XYZ file of C-alpha atoms in Angstrom:
213
model
C -63.908 84.860 160.877
C -61.537 87.387 162.420
C -57.787 87.385 161.711
C -55.804 89.580 164.094
C -52.147 90.569 164.085
C -50.979 92.393 167.207
C -47.684 94.261 167.531
C -45.747 91.955 165.215
C -41.992 92.329 164.836
C -39.523 90.177 162.910
C -35.800 89.937 162.317
C -33.661 88.840 159.419
C -30.393 87.773 160.946
C -29.401 90.534 163.358
C -31.594 93.153 161.704
C -35.065 94.073 162.909
C -37.049 94.373 159.681
C -40.356 95.617 161.024
C -42.095 96.166 164.331
C -45.439 97.310 165.735
C -47.440 95.838 162.843
C -51.090 95.422 163.844
C -54.244 94.910 161.800
C -57.558 93.072 161.764
C -59.266 91.382 158.828
C -62.752 89.910 158.842
C -64.531 87.623 156.403
C -64.631 89.105 152.916
C -61.725 91.506 153.439
C -58.364 91.728 151.666
C -55.070 93.353 152.623
C -52.401 94.152 150.037
C -48.789 94.621 151.129
C -46.783 97.152 149.138
C -43.247 98.479 149.385
C -39.802 98.041 147.865
C -37.862 94.781 147.714
C -36.357 93.950 151.080
C -38.943 95.910 153.048
C -40.304 92.838 154.838
C -43.384 91.893 152.836
C -42.442 88.234 152.379
C -41.246 87.984 155.963
C -44.559 89.291 157.284
C -46.502 86.828 155.136
C -44.387 83.934 156.402
C -44.987 85.022 159.973
C -48.745 85.136 159.295
C -48.584 81.661 157.730
C -46.739 80.236 160.729
C -43.555 79.548 158.761
C -41.470 82.035 160.752
C -41.598 82.805 164.450
C -42.122 86.496 165.150
C -39.645 88.362 167.298
C -42.637 89.816 169.100
C -46.418 89.878 168.827
C -49.198 87.413 168.079
C -51.366 86.150 165.224
C -54.838 84.918 166.180
C -58.022 83.734 164.518
C -61.527 83.574 165.930
C -64.972 82.803 164.635
C -67.869 80.385 164.648
C -66.696 76.799 165.052
C -63.064 77.769 165.706
C -61.672 76.487 168.974
C -59.661 78.779 171.218
C -55.965 78.378 170.561
C -56.346 77.334 166.919
C -53.336 78.601 164.995
C -53.988 80.818 161.984
C -51.756 78.517 159.945
C -54.344 75.737 160.305
C -56.842 77.907 158.434
C -54.399 79.274 155.856
C -53.130 78.568 152.374
C -49.664 79.953 151.657
C -48.662 80.489 148.032
C -45.070 81.688 147.919
C -42.563 82.172 145.135
C -42.294 78.407 144.746
C -45.270 76.316 143.708
C -44.855 73.476 146.248
C -45.361 70.743 143.659
C -43.253 67.656 142.902
C -41.766 68.001 139.427
C -41.843 64.270 138.624
C -45.461 63.692 139.706
C -48.402 64.432 137.441
C -50.547 67.479 138.050
C -53.377 65.201 139.210
C -51.100 63.386 141.663
C -49.837 66.671 143.087
C -53.301 68.109 143.562
C -54.594 64.827 144.995
C -51.837 64.895 147.586
C -52.658 68.444 148.696
C -56.378 67.763 148.764
C -55.907 64.702 150.994
C -53.119 66.170 153.122
C -54.798 69.494 153.898
C -58.454 68.512 153.988
C -61.118 71.187 154.424
C -60.944 73.542 157.393
C -64.249 73.354 159.287
C -65.726 71.323 156.406
C -65.626 74.328 154.077
C -66.537 74.404 150.361
C -63.618 72.980 148.376
C -63.657 71.943 144.717
C -62.932 68.616 143.107
C -59.677 68.387 141.170
C -61.225 68.501 137.699
C -63.434 71.452 138.622
C -60.429 73.306 140.042
C -58.256 72.798 136.970
C -61.133 73.856 134.734
C -61.494 76.997 136.844
C -57.842 77.910 136.234
C -58.276 77.212 132.523
C -56.088 74.122 132.070
C -58.379 71.132 131.683
C -57.115 68.058 129.868
C -53.452 68.082 130.884
C -53.553 66.880 134.489
C -51.913 63.605 133.400
C -48.697 65.417 132.487
C -45.724 65.622 134.864
C -45.735 68.978 136.639
C -42.124 69.619 135.613
C -43.075 69.275 131.927
C -45.242 72.397 132.024
C -44.401 76.016 131.308
C -43.851 78.440 134.186
C -47.244 80.023 133.560
C -49.040 76.678 133.543
C -47.265 75.637 136.728
C -48.375 78.822 138.450
C -51.982 78.269 137.393
C -51.937 74.760 138.835
C -50.428 76.111 142.051
C -53.491 78.350 142.205
C -55.708 75.293 141.725
C -54.209 74.009 144.987
C -56.001 76.905 146.711
C -59.293 75.537 145.439
C -59.063 71.796 146.126
C -58.692 72.209 149.910
C -60.744 74.851 151.699
C -58.750 77.315 153.746
C -60.494 80.597 154.591
C -57.242 82.580 154.728
C -55.155 82.958 151.555
C -51.614 84.277 152.089
C -50.126 85.105 148.705
C -46.588 86.243 147.861
C -46.367 87.682 144.339
C -49.175 85.377 143.203
C -49.258 86.603 139.600
C -45.566 86.008 138.884
C -45.065 84.274 135.501
C -48.653 84.974 134.453
C -49.863 86.750 131.333
C -52.611 89.377 131.287
C -55.446 86.881 130.786
C -54.220 84.812 133.716
C -54.072 87.949 135.850
C -57.763 88.515 135.158
C -58.512 84.869 135.953
C -56.714 85.102 139.271
C -58.540 88.285 140.229
C -61.757 86.347 139.676
C -60.538 83.562 141.980
C -59.779 86.060 144.730
C -63.112 87.846 144.315
C -64.947 84.515 144.517
C -63.002 83.551 147.639
C -63.842 86.840 149.331
C -67.509 86.446 148.361
C -67.513 83.095 150.196
C -66.306 84.821 153.364
C -62.607 84.237 152.832
C -59.735 86.523 153.821
C -56.821 87.418 151.535
C -53.373 88.833 152.272
C -51.160 89.454 149.254
C -47.781 91.017 148.533
C -47.552 92.222 144.967
C -45.872 94.746 142.717
C -48.826 94.557 140.335
C -52.412 95.622 141.122
C -54.748 92.685 141.689
C -57.712 94.604 140.311
C -59.691 94.404 143.554
C -61.946 97.143 144.870
C -61.991 98.338 148.460
C -58.876 96.536 149.675
C -56.826 97.702 152.617
C -53.164 98.489 152.085
C -50.160 98.007 154.351
C -47.130 99.890 153.101
C -43.879 98.287 154.212
C -40.906 100.660 154.305
C -38.041 98.487 155.504
C -37.484 100.818 158.434
C -38.743 99.204 161.600
C -41.561 101.064 163.274
C -42.968 103.176 160.442
C -45.294 100.759 158.617
C -48.712 102.250 157.955
C -51.998 100.441 157.288
C -55.188 102.099 156.069
């Protein structure tokens, strides 16, 4: 798979936050966004996920079995600051909904719900209402959502928020496994994800001077 961003620009209100952002990611590659608060990291991720319309530029995907014109959002998981789970539903009901609603892109390798929750280290409590859980447990189950429906592109905004050190290590393992399966990862984070050989895009908050290497 190839994920391409070409000359992206975005506004917040009347302000142009960034412009001329271009990069390419292929299967097995990760890109980490860095920079101060307000520099446009979350905005760029939302543009990549199809949640915001760019002021300028395009986001495209290509690869075996992908039809021309397929939007990158159709192949993407987005994990933002909120967990996108119903508080009153059980963990199992929430994950069942996402598994059925999203399906597997190009029949990719997703996990069953019990396998996914075991992978994030929280077996045995899927019957509990999501809102009953601690912030750390909720974040782990939000990560399980990435596993129950296959999407080759993971777009992650501060994914390790509310996690302790052991959970950080667990999540790094999830990302490494996803990359090993040919996935692509984009993440904004103030904390290192512990990944080797990742690309970095430094957001400055001054339109036109973002640098990727």
